[in-house]
XYZ file of C-alpha atoms in Angstrom:
612
model
C 68.625 80.794 72.755
C 69.219 84.154 71.289
C 68.570 86.786 73.425
C 65.842 89.217 71.715
C 67.071 91.973 70.911
C 65.450 95.989 73.737
C 65.609 99.447 71.920
C 67.914 101.814 74.745
C 66.437 102.382 76.959
C 66.317 105.518 76.269
C 64.440 105.067 73.678
C 62.179 103.201 75.128
C 61.434 105.583 77.634
C 61.292 107.998 74.829
C 58.368 106.442 72.856
C 55.969 106.036 76.269
C 55.841 109.296 76.771
C 56.015 110.839 73.257
C 52.255 111.061 73.573
C 52.507 113.081 76.423
C 55.446 114.998 76.467
C 55.481 117.413 73.984
C 59.178 118.580 74.099
C 62.195 116.028 75.550
C 65.779 116.987 76.661
C 68.636 114.773 75.793
C 72.051 114.538 77.511
C 74.917 112.600 77.885
C 75.962 110.144 76.055
C 74.650 111.971 73.339
C 78.187 110.802 70.475
C 78.681 107.789 70.910
C 76.957 104.595 68.734
C 73.993 103.044 69.690
C 72.942 99.909 68.900
C 70.330 99.181 67.214
C 68.721 96.345 65.079
C 68.425 96.193 61.353
C 66.812 93.553 60.816
C 65.520 90.453 62.041
C 67.913 89.353 65.008
C 70.520 91.305 63.341
C 72.447 94.252 65.553
C 74.281 96.589 64.502
C 75.930 100.276 66.124
C 74.494 103.304 65.009
C 75.540 107.040 65.510
C 73.069 108.071 67.910
C 70.814 110.218 65.879
C 70.062 107.627 63.488
C 68.674 105.303 65.527
C 66.585 108.452 66.902
C 65.738 109.444 63.722
C 64.565 105.780 62.381
C 62.644 105.705 66.641
C 61.014 108.922 65.755
C 59.981 107.473 62.338
C 59.024 103.860 63.282
C 57.483 105.747 66.586
C 54.766 107.743 63.372
C 56.293 111.132 62.426
C 56.165 111.740 59.147
C 58.916 114.323 59.026
C 62.457 115.145 60.993
C 64.023 117.897 60.692
C 66.927 118.869 62.606
C 69.176 122.176 63.383
C 72.624 122.464 63.722
C 74.693 126.441 65.527
C 76.278 125.849 61.981
C 74.836 124.312 59.057
C 71.129 125.621 60.054
C 68.727 123.298 59.039
C 68.162 119.620 57.662
C 65.482 117.645 56.935
C 66.118 114.546 57.072
C 65.117 112.117 54.742
C 62.034 109.481 55.373
C 62.309 106.073 52.941
C 58.910 105.934 52.089
C 58.562 110.434 51.009
C 60.389 112.579 48.395
C 63.311 114.715 48.335
C 61.217 118.050 47.310
C 58.306 116.817 50.756
C 61.495 118.356 52.729
C 62.409 121.402 50.445
C 58.021 121.878 50.682
C 57.997 121.507 54.403
C 60.406 123.067 55.120
C 59.201 126.466 53.030
C 56.013 125.940 55.287
C 57.775 127.140 58.375
C 60.050 130.409 56.710
C 62.413 128.572 55.577
C 64.057 128.976 52.389
C 64.963 125.738 50.865
C 67.524 123.375 48.356
C 67.787 119.966 47.962
C 66.229 119.561 52.124
C 68.586 122.256 53.311
C 68.847 125.479 54.964
C 70.640 127.440 56.667
C 70.403 129.892 59.447
C 71.404 131.020 62.782
C 69.282 131.467 66.225
C 67.158 134.185 64.999
C 65.325 132.189 62.654
C 65.594 129.066 64.297
C 62.960 131.676 67.221
C 61.053 132.482 64.677
C 61.200 128.239 62.798
C 59.221 127.558 67.004
C 56.564 130.306 66.250
C 55.697 128.700 62.784
C 55.878 124.769 63.861
C 53.686 124.851 66.886
C 51.722 125.793 64.904
C 52.172 123.044 61.637
C 48.302 121.315 61.284
C 49.410 118.138 59.476
C 51.228 115.026 59.872
C 53.735 115.461 63.112
C 56.399 116.762 62.478
C 59.746 116.808 64.856
C 62.772 119.860 65.422
C 65.537 118.326 66.682
C 68.018 120.828 67.788
C 71.683 119.899 67.852
C 74.467 120.395 69.932
C 72.635 123.026 71.266
C 74.760 123.376 75.081
C 76.356 125.534 71.919
C 73.227 127.330 71.448
C 74.606 129.545 74.976
C 77.923 131.953 74.698
C 77.108 132.920 78.953
C 75.217 130.599 80.895
C 75.182 133.249 83.823
C 74.655 136.579 80.706
C 71.959 134.737 77.714
C 71.899 137.371 74.796
C 69.230 138.892 73.982
C 68.894 136.505 71.161
C 69.546 133.511 73.536
C 67.190 134.951 76.191
C 63.803 134.873 73.745
C 64.675 131.688 72.005
C 64.314 129.772 75.700
C 61.406 132.425 75.955
C 59.577 131.559 72.902
C 60.945 127.506 73.573
C 59.194 127.640 77.282
C 56.125 128.995 76.004
C 55.392 126.950 73.270
C 55.976 123.825 74.874
C 52.853 124.706 77.277
C 51.189 125.629 73.856
C 51.721 122.030 72.492
C 48.094 120.795 71.981
C 48.740 117.344 70.551
C 46.642 115.357 68.009
C 45.845 111.964 66.743
C 47.026 111.206 63.944
C 48.966 107.782 62.461
C 46.956 104.663 61.535
C 46.137 104.048 64.863
C 44.989 107.031 65.487
C 47.519 107.914 68.727
C 48.000 111.654 70.224
C 50.523 113.747 68.486
C 53.155 117.595 69.718
C 55.067 119.048 66.764
C 57.732 117.697 69.868
C 60.952 119.562 69.733
C 64.206 117.838 70.734
C 67.219 119.544 72.596
C 70.536 117.170 72.301
C 73.065 118.276 75.065
C 76.191 116.704 76.448
C 74.994 117.883 80.333
C 71.922 118.626 81.523
C 72.929 121.417 83.062
C 73.629 123.200 79.687
C 70.073 124.155 79.383
C 68.154 126.895 81.045
C 67.520 125.950 84.806
C 64.670 128.177 84.772
C 63.156 126.368 81.210
C 63.872 122.928 82.298
C 62.853 122.670 86.164
C 60.184 122.299 87.054
C 58.712 122.052 83.343
C 55.352 118.881 83.686
C 56.363 119.660 79.296
C 59.509 118.737 79.092
C 61.275 115.887 80.195
C 64.618 115.542 80.478
C 66.395 111.224 79.493
C 69.548 110.257 80.093
C 71.601 108.314 77.973
C 73.368 105.976 79.486
C 77.007 104.420 78.679
C 76.789 100.815 77.215
C 76.409 98.227 79.757
C 77.528 94.454 79.191
C 74.737 93.467 78.011
C 74.392 96.262 75.312
C 78.267 94.892 74.984
C 76.684 91.262 74.419
C 74.547 92.449 71.875
C 76.705 94.350 69.660
C 80.317 91.832 70.350
C 79.319 89.081 67.977
C 79.041 91.581 64.803
C 81.298 93.759 65.524
C 83.796 89.595 66.485
C 82.793 88.287 63.405
C 84.890 90.948 61.462
C 88.033 89.240 62.493
C 90.625 86.824 61.274
C 89.701 83.097 62.499
C 86.314 83.999 64.067
C 84.512 82.361 61.504
C 86.818 78.260 62.217
C 86.052 78.695 66.303
C 83.668 75.776 67.358
C 81.049 77.757 70.159
C 82.402 76.962 73.142
C 84.900 79.872 71.796
C 82.877 81.824 70.211
C 81.540 82.390 73.536
C 84.916 82.688 75.902
C 86.217 85.357 73.306
C 82.858 86.764 72.953
C 82.910 87.130 77.323
C 86.500 87.487 77.603
C 86.140 90.990 74.639
C 82.618 92.011 77.141
C 85.159 92.126 80.697
C 87.763 94.157 79.260
C 85.551 96.514 77.428
C 84.015 97.527 80.759
C 83.654 101.585 80.752
C 84.090 101.842 76.765
C 81.712 103.719 74.464
C 80.632 101.119 71.570
C 82.718 103.842 69.350
C 85.562 102.831 71.343
C 85.215 99.086 70.922
C 84.344 99.662 66.962
C 87.823 101.439 66.317
C 89.389 98.563 68.995
C 87.679 96.221 65.822
C 89.022 98.377 63.129
C 92.488 98.648 64.333
C 92.774 94.196 65.291
C 91.947 93.962 61.708
C 94.892 96.966 60.248
C 97.590 95.127 62.368
C 95.733 92.141 62.107
C 94.852 91.051 64.915
C 93.331 87.083 65.348
C 90.147 87.561 67.489
C 91.855 84.763 70.223
C 94.031 87.791 69.938
C 91.290 90.089 70.889
C 92.528 91.340 74.326
C 95.755 92.555 72.279
C 93.857 94.832 70.801
C 91.640 96.036 73.110
C 95.328 96.877 75.122
C 96.629 99.116 72.718
C 93.751 100.779 72.392
C 93.692 102.148 75.549
C 97.170 102.408 76.942
C 98.737 102.606 73.323
C 101.212 100.301 73.906
C 102.213 97.865 70.854
C 103.713 95.031 72.713
C 102.797 93.301 76.352
C 105.296 94.717 77.544
C 105.115 91.791 80.471
C 106.177 89.742 78.485
C 109.256 90.400 77.584
C 110.625 91.296 80.413
C 113.249 88.324 80.493
C 112.715 85.345 82.853
C 115.743 84.385 83.502
C 116.078 87.962 85.601
C 112.588 87.032 87.377
C 114.036 83.828 88.292
C 117.380 84.990 89.829
C 115.757 87.677 91.763
C 116.334 86.403 95.123
C 119.162 85.893 94.866
C 119.533 89.866 93.225
C 116.771 91.337 95.080
C 118.974 89.646 98.941
C 121.490 91.685 98.701
C 118.961 94.618 99.170
C 116.237 93.148 101.094
C 117.973 91.533 104.004
C 115.733 88.971 107.119
C 112.753 90.061 104.401
C 112.727 86.364 102.958
C 109.416 85.981 102.790
C 107.994 89.682 101.069
C 110.369 88.493 97.932
C 108.886 85.080 97.614
C 105.473 87.566 97.441
C 106.127 90.117 95.619
C 108.390 87.530 92.981
C 105.251 85.758 92.546
C 102.933 88.819 91.451
C 105.464 89.641 88.953
C 105.227 85.816 87.984
C 101.157 85.626 88.042
C 100.789 88.569 86.076
C 104.209 87.538 83.079
C 102.885 84.509 82.944
C 99.011 85.493 82.979
C 97.150 83.263 85.276
C 94.076 84.550 87.197
C 94.202 87.087 83.947
C 92.966 90.411 85.056
C 89.830 90.538 82.970
C 88.224 94.201 84.000
C 91.241 95.832 83.406
C 93.094 95.866 86.797
C 95.939 96.395 87.890
C 98.695 93.916 87.052
C 98.519 93.138 90.524
C 98.238 95.099 93.814
C 100.397 95.002 96.737
C 100.202 96.163 100.500
C 103.241 96.619 102.538
C 102.685 96.528 106.304
C 105.247 96.983 109.029
C 107.265 98.742 110.955
C 109.160 101.647 109.792
C 113.064 100.814 108.559
C 113.049 97.300 107.337
C 112.956 97.404 103.136
C 109.175 98.506 102.030
C 110.289 101.587 99.889
C 113.156 99.579 98.723
C 112.192 96.663 98.456
C 109.882 98.534 95.867
C 112.891 100.506 94.339
C 114.626 96.653 93.402
C 110.871 95.186 92.297
C 110.955 98.744 89.705
C 115.131 97.992 89.551
C 114.424 93.775 88.201
C 111.376 95.190 85.648
C 113.018 98.132 83.981
C 116.096 98.332 84.386
C 116.336 101.310 87.019
C 114.953 101.844 90.405
C 113.435 105.504 89.565
C 111.627 104.003 87.070
C 108.824 103.862 89.304
C 106.361 106.208 89.663
C 106.632 107.579 93.804
C 103.515 109.209 95.813
C 104.326 110.527 99.622
C 101.143 110.499 101.341
C 101.866 112.580 103.985
C 101.395 115.373 100.381
C 97.671 115.008 100.108
C 96.154 114.521 103.848
C 93.869 117.332 102.463
C 91.008 117.390 102.548
C 90.898 118.357 97.897
C 93.715 116.036 97.772
C 92.758 114.326 95.347
C 92.343 117.318 92.943
C 95.622 116.789 93.033
C 95.849 113.497 91.842
C 93.493 113.351 89.296
C 93.541 117.057 88.289
C 90.801 120.335 88.725
C 87.014 120.251 87.913
C 86.008 121.974 85.022
C 86.271 125.452 86.094
C 88.328 125.612 88.801
C 92.256 126.669 89.106
C 94.807 123.985 88.008
C 91.740 122.985 85.197
C 93.729 122.820 82.016
C 97.491 121.055 83.777
C 95.908 117.552 84.952
C 96.501 115.599 87.727
C 99.957 114.627 88.819
C 98.771 110.855 89.052
C 96.905 110.679 85.967
C 99.501 112.073 83.560
C 102.017 110.482 85.278
C 99.770 106.921 84.529
C 99.851 108.564 80.942
C 103.393 108.726 79.866
C 104.372 105.187 81.256
C 101.284 103.025 81.276
C 103.927 100.144 82.419
C 105.095 101.318 85.716
C 105.660 100.336 89.829
C 103.371 103.767 91.483
C 104.326 103.327 94.635
C 102.271 104.922 97.140
C 103.974 105.433 100.800
C 102.334 106.014 103.364
C 98.531 105.864 102.638
C 97.395 105.568 106.349
C 98.729 109.706 105.668
C 96.658 110.180 103.047
C 92.786 112.046 103.242
C 90.131 109.255 103.378
C 87.856 110.965 100.433
C 91.475 109.207 98.100
C 90.905 105.393 99.497
C 87.811 106.259 96.732
C 90.003 106.028 94.679
C 92.399 103.835 95.191
C 89.484 101.956 95.230
C 88.120 102.671 92.241
C 92.411 101.625 90.444
C 91.888 97.971 92.047
C 88.348 97.215 91.115
C 88.057 98.790 88.129
C 91.537 100.423 86.493
C 90.586 103.067 85.557
C 90.301 106.933 86.444
C 89.048 109.577 85.784
C 90.124 112.930 85.442
C 89.570 116.263 86.204
C 89.880 116.897 81.823
C 87.521 113.659 81.785
C 89.971 111.865 79.926
C 89.852 107.991 80.989
C 93.059 107.014 82.202
C 93.844 103.172 82.566
C 95.554 101.336 85.335
C 95.862 97.904 83.377
C 100.000 97.187 82.620
C 100.420 98.901 85.886
C 101.928 97.193 90.124
C 100.130 99.298 92.869
C 102.289 98.989 95.952
C 100.640 100.693 99.429
C 103.186 100.980 102.022
C 102.409 101.464 105.163
C 103.141 101.700 109.325
C 99.712 100.859 110.186
C 99.919 98.652 112.446
C 102.772 98.928 114.811
C 101.687 100.827 116.958
C 97.460 101.246 118.171
C 94.900 104.204 120.997
C 95.102 102.141 124.318
C 91.921 102.896 126.809
C 92.992 105.528 127.193
C 93.070 107.104 124.269
C 96.901 107.176 123.955
C 99.721 105.433 121.588
C 101.296 102.670 121.957
C 103.025 99.923 120.957
C 101.704 97.482 119.600
C 104.020 94.605 118.739
C 107.465 95.020 119.984
C 111.099 93.424 118.446
C 112.067 90.837 120.867
C 107.766 89.717 119.573
C 107.562 85.961 117.243
C 107.186 87.523 113.586
C 104.021 85.077 113.593
C 103.021 87.673 116.628
C 104.098 90.477 114.605
C 101.929 90.020 112.016
C 98.554 88.269 113.782
C 98.832 92.081 115.094
C 99.506 94.221 112.063
C 96.656 92.082 110.727
C 93.913 92.956 113.110
C 95.592 95.906 113.957
C 95.418 97.108 109.893
C 91.973 95.963 109.874
C 90.702 97.342 112.520
C 91.583 101.077 111.222
C 90.144 100.070 107.517
C 86.422 99.374 109.167
C 86.094 101.816 111.691
C 88.440 104.153 111.068
C 87.790 104.870 107.625
C 85.287 102.611 106.614
C 87.027 101.235 103.824
C 86.389 97.764 104.598
C 85.464 97.086 101.150
C 89.789 98.205 100.302
C 90.479 96.231 101.752
C 88.435 92.942 100.975
C 90.120 94.157 97.038
C 93.631 93.915 98.072
C 93.010 90.889 99.965
C 95.917 88.590 100.861
C 98.227 90.322 99.107
C 99.080 92.166 102.438
C 103.356 91.749 103.484
C 103.355 91.935 107.210
C 108.100 92.657 106.964
C 109.703 91.449 110.324
C 111.658 93.940 112.887
C 114.741 93.991 112.291
C 116.634 91.287 113.691
C 119.992 91.226 115.197
C 121.473 88.712 112.874
C 120.274 90.586 109.938
C 121.546 93.713 111.376
C 124.642 92.659 111.658
C 124.464 91.506 107.750
C 122.941 96.163 106.664
C 125.848 97.291 109.616
C 129.438 94.646 107.127
C 127.151 96.408 104.191
C 126.297 99.891 104.716
C 130.236 100.053 106.174
C 131.468 98.388 102.967
C 129.922 99.773 100.644
C 130.740 102.927 103.330
C 134.542 103.023 102.575
C 133.987 101.923 99.219
C 133.287 105.250 98.477
C 135.566 106.392 98.436
C 137.756 105.082 95.825
C 136.379 108.239 93.676
C 138.636 109.855 95.465
C 141.958 108.223 94.928
C 141.713 107.384 98.430
C 142.046 103.340 100.464
C 140.850 103.115 103.843
C 139.895 100.331 105.255
C 138.642 100.035 109.033
C 140.509 97.783 111.642
C 139.165 95.310 113.090
C 138.285 96.658 117.093
C 137.541 99.758 115.892
C 134.679 98.049 113.735
C 133.739 97.017 117.078
C 132.740 99.461 118.784
C 130.841 101.382 116.068
C 129.132 98.092 115.241
C 128.099 97.856 119.165
C 126.929 101.331 118.748
C 124.972 101.731 115.709
C 122.666 97.979 117.133
C 122.320 98.788 120.430
C 119.279 100.169 119.078
C 117.287 98.305 116.250
C 114.463 99.689 116.772
C 113.952 102.777 114.034
C 115.110 99.658 111.393
C 118.231 99.311 109.073
C 117.574 103.230 108.154
C 118.614 103.932 112.572
C 122.133 101.694 111.504
C 122.486 104.261 108.575
C 122.445 107.594 111.063
C 123.558 105.528 113.880
C 126.404 105.541 111.256
C 126.586 109.051 109.549
C 126.594 110.575 113.522
C 129.773 108.104 114.718
C 131.089 107.287 111.217
C 130.625 109.204 107.949
C 131.019 112.333 109.758
C 134.216 112.401 111.651
C 136.160 110.883 109.087
C 135.181 113.729 106.633
C 136.101 115.475 109.107
C 139.530 113.730 109.908
C 139.592 113.592 105.395
C 139.605 117.292 105.619
C 141.584 118.364 107.971
C 144.594 116.008 107.171
C 147.162 115.655 104.374
C 146.239 112.612 103.339
C 148.546 111.495 99.902
C 146.248 109.143 97.037
C 147.256 105.916 96.523
C 148.262 105.955 100.450
C 146.719 102.461 102.734
C 145.683 104.193 105.761
C 143.409 102.723 108.371
C 140.645 104.129 111.481
C 142.050 102.725 113.859
C 140.218 104.384 116.701
C 136.784 105.959 116.832
C 136.129 107.572 120.667
C 132.838 107.997 120.378
C 132.049 111.120 122.837
C 130.938 115.284 122.189
C 132.110 115.612 119.336
C 133.283 112.029 117.741
C 137.325 111.783 116.651
C 138.438 109.146 114.101
C 142.335 108.465 113.973
C 143.807 107.632 110.625
C 147.034 105.601 110.876
C 149.203 105.192 107.104
C 149.343 100.696 106.899
C 152.980 99.456 105.841
C 153.154 97.144 103.431
């Protein structure tokens, strides 16, 4: 059974109060299309003004006149009226009309209000469109602006309803102000005025989109050949994927699909193209063989975290195959990487970016320690109108608009101000952020990665910071303790349990760097350091004895993970080796070997030429 069409809520509210109020302020989504029933069971989108005029004529108004700051006055034609009737009416209101039009500025509008309120024949409506543009400076009205709103205030109270129409219902000569925001009109005109009703025009909800979807999709190739169950699936997908869009956007998507010959079964492609401007789905163009070989590639850079590699590759494969497709424009994947410092969390994000883009620097990284202030969200999405930096936009919204297909890394998320958590919740849940400039930015093609050191430490009963996990504990214990502490932090400290729920099972806990893994990292780092000297035409190796002593020093404390090993190598290999090369006259092409590393207050390296 087809659902019975209902007029938009704002129009139903308006028609209910027409006998009771003399003026209305219509604000909000007034530049969008509106669902309208033009014949039984035929619903189509109409411009807002046309939907309003049709509603007024159906209610019993004999005439509707519009006024806009640039175009002046215009009589809206009723199907049953003759064109000359508009000129006669406008002349009665003191306008010089021709063809139902009359030029006029704010002074003439002021004069018309006086005659309009006293018009005693059939009820008329005056719609002042783009009324926000009537005021040049909201805090300092010009004499003409002040006079207009003063007269409008007075006539709102002087207006009297009279019976009219077939049913002799009460009618005012009603005045309609059409604005983007209710606050665009003077407060003293609106506040506590019982004769004026402000009505919000909402964005289309899923019910409105459902009413219009069959009509819109019917114009695409292949819709008529679908069976009822397939039609229902396509309609439901279209409704889900256009969440938050205007009806103007929906009609533009259909037009784009027609231009690019997109079949109705692929309407999701047209929605994506409209939102982010990408012609082809980049996730479908990723080389599958590259992902098949990814474990081996990643393990060269991220040591000892096989479970994390498997988990994140599963998310990438899900994004590529479309399994559990992200309806409603949610990100392709969301991952929360937790665990000790220096174990490869950021390195994994870089490696994944390298896999997807061929460039590890192509990811968008935000160090959340820079966003700890209360108003840090303005750096991400941009300052609101009227504030410094409004024109420049936000760092995050600008970056996603430029590169919608991207890996977005929020590093050390626990250091961000709690207010930012609401923005992250919006990204994960809806896949969209509204910038300070009012632009909608979509994350539907992004992979979102959070990293955090949460759970490594906790507060004891005395409020002191103590270790929550230890390197000698089994990985299962580390995972359990870290996740428990993360859950406690989100629920009790941040009071954002819903954000944790959205991340779900995608919290990946990294293990400590164990001794066997530390040796692999050490060997690889030493090899990279020495092989990098080839660019200077130097061939330097290290003797087994010197390497063994260096290894014991570098691996004596693994609490800082791979980063700690790198720091030790910098102190005991890189710096003294640089000093030795600088102080010595080494011959290019000769093989040298580090035979001894004397560790003291100033570490000294002995370099010896190798005899062939």
